[in-house]
mmCIF file of C-alpha atoms in Angstrom:
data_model
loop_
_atom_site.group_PDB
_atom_site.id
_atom_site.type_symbol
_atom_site.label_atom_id
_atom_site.label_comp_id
_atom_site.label_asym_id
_atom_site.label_seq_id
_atom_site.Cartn_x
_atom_site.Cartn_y
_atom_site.Cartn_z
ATOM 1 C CA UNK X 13 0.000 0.000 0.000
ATOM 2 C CA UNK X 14 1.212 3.431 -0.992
ATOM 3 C CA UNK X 15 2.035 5.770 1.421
ATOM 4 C CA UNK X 16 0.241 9.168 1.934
ATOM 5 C CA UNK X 17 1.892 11.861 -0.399
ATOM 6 C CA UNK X 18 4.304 13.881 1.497
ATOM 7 C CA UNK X 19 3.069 17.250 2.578
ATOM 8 C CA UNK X 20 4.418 20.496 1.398
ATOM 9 C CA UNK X 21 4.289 24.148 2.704
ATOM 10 C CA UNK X 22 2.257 26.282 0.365
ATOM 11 C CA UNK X 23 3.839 29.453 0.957
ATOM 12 C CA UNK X 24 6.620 28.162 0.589
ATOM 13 C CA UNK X 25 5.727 26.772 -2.738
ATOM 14 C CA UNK X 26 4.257 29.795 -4.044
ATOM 15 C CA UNK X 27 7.444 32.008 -2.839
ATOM 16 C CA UNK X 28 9.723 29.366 -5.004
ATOM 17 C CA UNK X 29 7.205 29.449 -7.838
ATOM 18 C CA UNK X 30 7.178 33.666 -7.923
ATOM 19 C CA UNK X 31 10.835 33.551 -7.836
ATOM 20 C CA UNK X 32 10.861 31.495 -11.017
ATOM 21 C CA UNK X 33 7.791 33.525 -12.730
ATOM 22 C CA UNK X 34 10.036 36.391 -11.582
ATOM 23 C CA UNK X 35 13.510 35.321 -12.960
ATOM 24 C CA UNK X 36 12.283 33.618 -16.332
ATOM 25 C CA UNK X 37 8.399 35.006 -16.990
ATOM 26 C CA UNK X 38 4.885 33.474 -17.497
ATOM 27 C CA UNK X 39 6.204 32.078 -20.727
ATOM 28 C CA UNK X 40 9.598 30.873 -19.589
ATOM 29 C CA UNK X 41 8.798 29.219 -16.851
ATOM 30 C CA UNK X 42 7.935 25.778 -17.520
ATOM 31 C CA UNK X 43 5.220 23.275 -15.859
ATOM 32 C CA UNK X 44 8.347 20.978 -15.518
ATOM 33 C CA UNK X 45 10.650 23.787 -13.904
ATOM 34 C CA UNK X 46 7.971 24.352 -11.503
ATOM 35 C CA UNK X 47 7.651 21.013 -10.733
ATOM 36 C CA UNK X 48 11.593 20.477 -10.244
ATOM 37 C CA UNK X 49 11.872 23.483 -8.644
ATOM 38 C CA UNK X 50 8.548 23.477 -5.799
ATOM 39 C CA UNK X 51 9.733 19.291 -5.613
ATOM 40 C CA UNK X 52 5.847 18.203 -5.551
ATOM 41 C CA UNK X 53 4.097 16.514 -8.668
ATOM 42 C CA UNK X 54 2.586 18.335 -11.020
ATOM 43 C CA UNK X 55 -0.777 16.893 -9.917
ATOM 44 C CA UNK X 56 -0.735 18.200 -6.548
ATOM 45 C CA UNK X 57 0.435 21.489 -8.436
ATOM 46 C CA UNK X 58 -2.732 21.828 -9.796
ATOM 47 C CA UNK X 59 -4.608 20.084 -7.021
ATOM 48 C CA UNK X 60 -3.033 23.420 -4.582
ATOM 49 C CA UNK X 61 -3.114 25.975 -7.081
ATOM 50 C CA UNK X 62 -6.034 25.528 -10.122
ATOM 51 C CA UNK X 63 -3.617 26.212 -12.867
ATOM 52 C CA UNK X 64 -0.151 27.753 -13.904
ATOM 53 C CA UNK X 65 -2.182 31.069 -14.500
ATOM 54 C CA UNK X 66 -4.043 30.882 -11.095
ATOM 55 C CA UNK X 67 -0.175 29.723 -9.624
ATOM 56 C CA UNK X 68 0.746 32.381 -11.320
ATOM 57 C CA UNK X 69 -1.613 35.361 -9.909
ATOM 58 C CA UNK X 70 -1.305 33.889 -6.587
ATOM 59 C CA UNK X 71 3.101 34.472 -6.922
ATOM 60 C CA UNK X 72 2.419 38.336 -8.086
ATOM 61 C CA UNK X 73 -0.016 39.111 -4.907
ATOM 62 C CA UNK X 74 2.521 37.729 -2.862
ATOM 63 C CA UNK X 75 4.948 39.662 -4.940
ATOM 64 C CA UNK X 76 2.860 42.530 -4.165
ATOM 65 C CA UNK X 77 2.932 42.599 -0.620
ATOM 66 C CA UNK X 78 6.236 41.969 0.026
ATOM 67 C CA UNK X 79 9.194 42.452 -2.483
ATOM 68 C CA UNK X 80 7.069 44.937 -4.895
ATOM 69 C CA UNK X 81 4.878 46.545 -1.959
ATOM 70 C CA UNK X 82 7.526 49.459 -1.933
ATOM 71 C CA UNK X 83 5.191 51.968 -3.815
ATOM 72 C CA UNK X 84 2.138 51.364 -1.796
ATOM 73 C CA UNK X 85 4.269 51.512 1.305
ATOM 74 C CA UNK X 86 6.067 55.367 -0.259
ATOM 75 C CA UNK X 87 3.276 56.695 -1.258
ATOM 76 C CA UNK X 88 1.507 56.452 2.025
ATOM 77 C CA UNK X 89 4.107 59.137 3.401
ATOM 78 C CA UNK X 90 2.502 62.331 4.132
ATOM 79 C CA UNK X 91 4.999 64.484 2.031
ATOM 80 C CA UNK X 92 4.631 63.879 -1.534
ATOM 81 C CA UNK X 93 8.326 65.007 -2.637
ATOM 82 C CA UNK X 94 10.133 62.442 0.073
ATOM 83 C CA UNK X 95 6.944 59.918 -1.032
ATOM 84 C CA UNK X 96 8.110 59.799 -4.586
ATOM 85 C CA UNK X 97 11.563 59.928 -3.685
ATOM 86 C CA UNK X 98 11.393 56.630 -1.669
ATOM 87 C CA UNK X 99 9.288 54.767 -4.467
ATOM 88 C CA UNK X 100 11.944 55.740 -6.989
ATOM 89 C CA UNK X 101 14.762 54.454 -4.462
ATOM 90 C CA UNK X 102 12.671 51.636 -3.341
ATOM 91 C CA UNK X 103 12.473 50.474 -7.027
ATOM 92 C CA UNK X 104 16.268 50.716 -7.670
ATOM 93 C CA UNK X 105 16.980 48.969 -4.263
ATOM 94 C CA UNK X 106 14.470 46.158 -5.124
ATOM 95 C CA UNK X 107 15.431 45.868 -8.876
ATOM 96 C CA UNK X 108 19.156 45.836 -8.690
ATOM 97 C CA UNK X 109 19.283 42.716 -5.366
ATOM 98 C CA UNK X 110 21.892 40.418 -6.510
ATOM 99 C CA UNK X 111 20.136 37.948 -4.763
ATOM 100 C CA UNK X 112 16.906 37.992 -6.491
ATOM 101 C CA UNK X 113 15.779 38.492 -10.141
ATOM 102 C CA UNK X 114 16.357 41.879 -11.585
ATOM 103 C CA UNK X 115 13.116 44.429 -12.481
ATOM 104 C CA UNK X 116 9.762 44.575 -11.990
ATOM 105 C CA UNK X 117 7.640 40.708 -11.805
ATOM 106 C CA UNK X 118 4.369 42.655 -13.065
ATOM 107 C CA UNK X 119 6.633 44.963 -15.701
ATOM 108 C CA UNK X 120 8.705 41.812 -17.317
ATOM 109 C CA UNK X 121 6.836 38.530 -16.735
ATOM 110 C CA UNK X 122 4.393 38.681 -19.687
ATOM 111 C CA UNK X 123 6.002 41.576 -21.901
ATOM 112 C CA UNK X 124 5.436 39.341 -24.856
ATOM 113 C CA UNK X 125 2.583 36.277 -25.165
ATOM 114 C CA UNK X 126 1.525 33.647 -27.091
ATOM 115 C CA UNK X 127 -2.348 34.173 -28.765
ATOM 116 C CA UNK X 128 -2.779 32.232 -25.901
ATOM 117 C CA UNK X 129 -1.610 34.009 -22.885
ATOM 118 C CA UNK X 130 -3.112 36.931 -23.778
ATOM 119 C CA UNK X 131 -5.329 37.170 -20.914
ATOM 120 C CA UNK X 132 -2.121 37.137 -18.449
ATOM 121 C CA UNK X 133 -0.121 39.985 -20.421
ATOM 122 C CA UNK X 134 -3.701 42.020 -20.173
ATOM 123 C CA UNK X 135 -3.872 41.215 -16.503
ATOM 124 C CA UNK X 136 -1.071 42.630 -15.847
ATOM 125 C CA UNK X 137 -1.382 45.697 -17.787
ATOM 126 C CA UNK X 138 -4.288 46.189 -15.613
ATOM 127 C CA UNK X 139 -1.857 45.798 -12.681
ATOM 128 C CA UNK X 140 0.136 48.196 -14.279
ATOM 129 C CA UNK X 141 -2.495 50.847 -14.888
ATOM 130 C CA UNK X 142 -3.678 51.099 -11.337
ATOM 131 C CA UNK X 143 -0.133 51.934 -10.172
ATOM 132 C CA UNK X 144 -0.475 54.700 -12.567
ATOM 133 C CA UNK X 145 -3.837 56.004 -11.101
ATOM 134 C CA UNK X 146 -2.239 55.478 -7.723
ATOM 135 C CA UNK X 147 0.719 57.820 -8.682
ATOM 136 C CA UNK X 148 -1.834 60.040 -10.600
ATOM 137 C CA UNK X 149 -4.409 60.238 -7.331
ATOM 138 C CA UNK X 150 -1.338 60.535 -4.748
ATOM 139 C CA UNK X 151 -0.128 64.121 -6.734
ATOM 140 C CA UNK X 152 -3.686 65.494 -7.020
ATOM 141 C CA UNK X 153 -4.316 64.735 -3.168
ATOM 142 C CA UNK X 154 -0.631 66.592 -2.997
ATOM 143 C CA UNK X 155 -1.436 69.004 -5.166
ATOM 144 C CA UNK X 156 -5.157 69.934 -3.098
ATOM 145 C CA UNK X 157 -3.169 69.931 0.306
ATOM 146 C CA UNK X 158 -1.170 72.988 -0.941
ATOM 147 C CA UNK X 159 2.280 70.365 -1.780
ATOM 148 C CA UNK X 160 2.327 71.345 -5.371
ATOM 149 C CA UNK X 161 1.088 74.640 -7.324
ATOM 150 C CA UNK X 162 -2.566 74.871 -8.003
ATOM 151 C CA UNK X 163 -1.626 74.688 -11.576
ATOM 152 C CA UNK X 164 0.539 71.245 -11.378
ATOM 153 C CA UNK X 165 -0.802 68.437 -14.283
ATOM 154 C CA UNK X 166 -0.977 66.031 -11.980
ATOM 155 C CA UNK X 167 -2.486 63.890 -14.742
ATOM 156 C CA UNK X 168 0.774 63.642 -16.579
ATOM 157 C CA UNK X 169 3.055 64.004 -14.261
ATOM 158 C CA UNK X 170 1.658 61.130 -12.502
ATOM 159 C CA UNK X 171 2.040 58.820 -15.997
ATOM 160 C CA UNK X 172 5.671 60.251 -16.588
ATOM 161 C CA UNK X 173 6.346 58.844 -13.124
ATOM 162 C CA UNK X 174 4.763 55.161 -13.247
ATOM 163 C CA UNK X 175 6.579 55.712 -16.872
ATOM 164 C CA UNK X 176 10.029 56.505 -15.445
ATOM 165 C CA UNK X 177 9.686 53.931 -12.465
ATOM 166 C CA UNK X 178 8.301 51.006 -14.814
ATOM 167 C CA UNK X 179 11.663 51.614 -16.746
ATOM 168 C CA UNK X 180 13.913 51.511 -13.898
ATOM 169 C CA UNK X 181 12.626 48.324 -14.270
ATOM 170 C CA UNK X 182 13.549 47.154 -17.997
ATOM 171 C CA UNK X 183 17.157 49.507 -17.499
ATOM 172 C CA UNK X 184 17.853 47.149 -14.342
ATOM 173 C CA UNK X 185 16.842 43.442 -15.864
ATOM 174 C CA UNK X 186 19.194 45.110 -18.899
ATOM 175 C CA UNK X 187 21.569 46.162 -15.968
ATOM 176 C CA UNK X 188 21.922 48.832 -15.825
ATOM 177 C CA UNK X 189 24.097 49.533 -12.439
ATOM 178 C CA UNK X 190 22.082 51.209 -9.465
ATOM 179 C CA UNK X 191 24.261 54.487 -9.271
ATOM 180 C CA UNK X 192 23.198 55.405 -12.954
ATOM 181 C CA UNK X 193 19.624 54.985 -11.930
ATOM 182 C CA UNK X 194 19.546 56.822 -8.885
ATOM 183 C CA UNK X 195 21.609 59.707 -11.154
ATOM 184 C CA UNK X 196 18.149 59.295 -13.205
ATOM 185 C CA UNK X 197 15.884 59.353 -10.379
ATOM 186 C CA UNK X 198 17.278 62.434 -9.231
ATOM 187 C CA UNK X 199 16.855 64.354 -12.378
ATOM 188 C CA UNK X 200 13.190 62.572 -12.561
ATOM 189 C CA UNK X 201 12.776 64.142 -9.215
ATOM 190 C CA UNK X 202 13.725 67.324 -9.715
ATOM 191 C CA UNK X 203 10.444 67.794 -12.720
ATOM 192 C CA UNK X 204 7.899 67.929 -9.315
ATOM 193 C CA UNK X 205 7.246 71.781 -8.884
ATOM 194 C CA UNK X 206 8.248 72.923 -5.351
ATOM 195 C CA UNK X 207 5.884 73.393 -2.487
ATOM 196 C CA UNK X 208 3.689 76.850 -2.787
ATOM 197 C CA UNK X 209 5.041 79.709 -0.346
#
């Protein structure tokens, strides 16, 4: 008689399983790496999980709120200059780890699909676009405290932002070493319009 399966630790599954998503994409990472690389079948895979997709969309919330919760966690500061300052930082800090993939998970792990997968590279655009409206609605509540000019676009200064921080994340995975980014970041910076009098 068999014995029972052994038991595995989700989490830890679904950290092992973002790290690949992370390091090789929704496309390049394999039902057999993930099955190497978690050390479970790929039965009980989909027995824990649902699918690669639903694997995969359970690895970017936990990506979320903890590796790429940085902007969430900056943006919550009262003072919008030192708020973007510490996303921008954040981003180059996270990006650059040598002991983790380089860039963004939501930014590079579906940048190009198959006709197939294009329900995960649209899911994550939509991941993308709400950072944008978080940037964008962070800089008008700055802008209505009196933190920025009356006149301040915060419309498109918020997508040159989520622009400028989504590409820290293609100039790292291509990288690009920290210093030159944070030499970026600080001319990004200085484009947000000093506090009125």
């Amino acid at each position: 008689m068999a014995g029972r399966p052994r038991e595995f630790d989700k989490q830890q599954a679904l950290r092992k399983a973002m790290r690949l998503f992370w390091e090789h994409g929704y496309e390049g990472t394999s039902m057999s790496a993930l099955v190497s690389t978690l050390g479970i079948a790929s039965a009980r895979i989909y027995a824990a999980f649902g699918s690669k997709q639903q694997l995969f969309e359970e690895a970017v919330a936990l990506y979320e709120s903890a590796e790429g919760g940085f902007a969430d966690r900056a943006l919550a500061l009262p003072d919008i200059h030192q708020a973007l300052a510490l996303m921008l930082e954040a981003a180059i800090s996270t990006y650059t780890r040598v002991d983790e993939p380089r860039g963004c998970l939501v930014v590079s792990a579906a940048s190009g699909v198959a006709p197939d997968n294009l329900g995960v590279q649209q899911w994550l655009a939509g991941h993308r676009r709400q950072r944008t409206e978080s940037i964008i609605s962070r800089l008008r509540e700055a802008r209505d405290q009196g933190q920025l000019p009356a006149e301040t676009q915060v419309e498109a200064l918020g997508h040159f932002y989520a622009t400028f921080l989504h590409g820290i994340s293609v100039q790292a995975r291509d990288g690009v070493p920290g210093e030159d980014l944070r030499g970026a970041s600080r001319q990004a910076l200085a484009l947000l319009p000093n506090r009125q009098p």
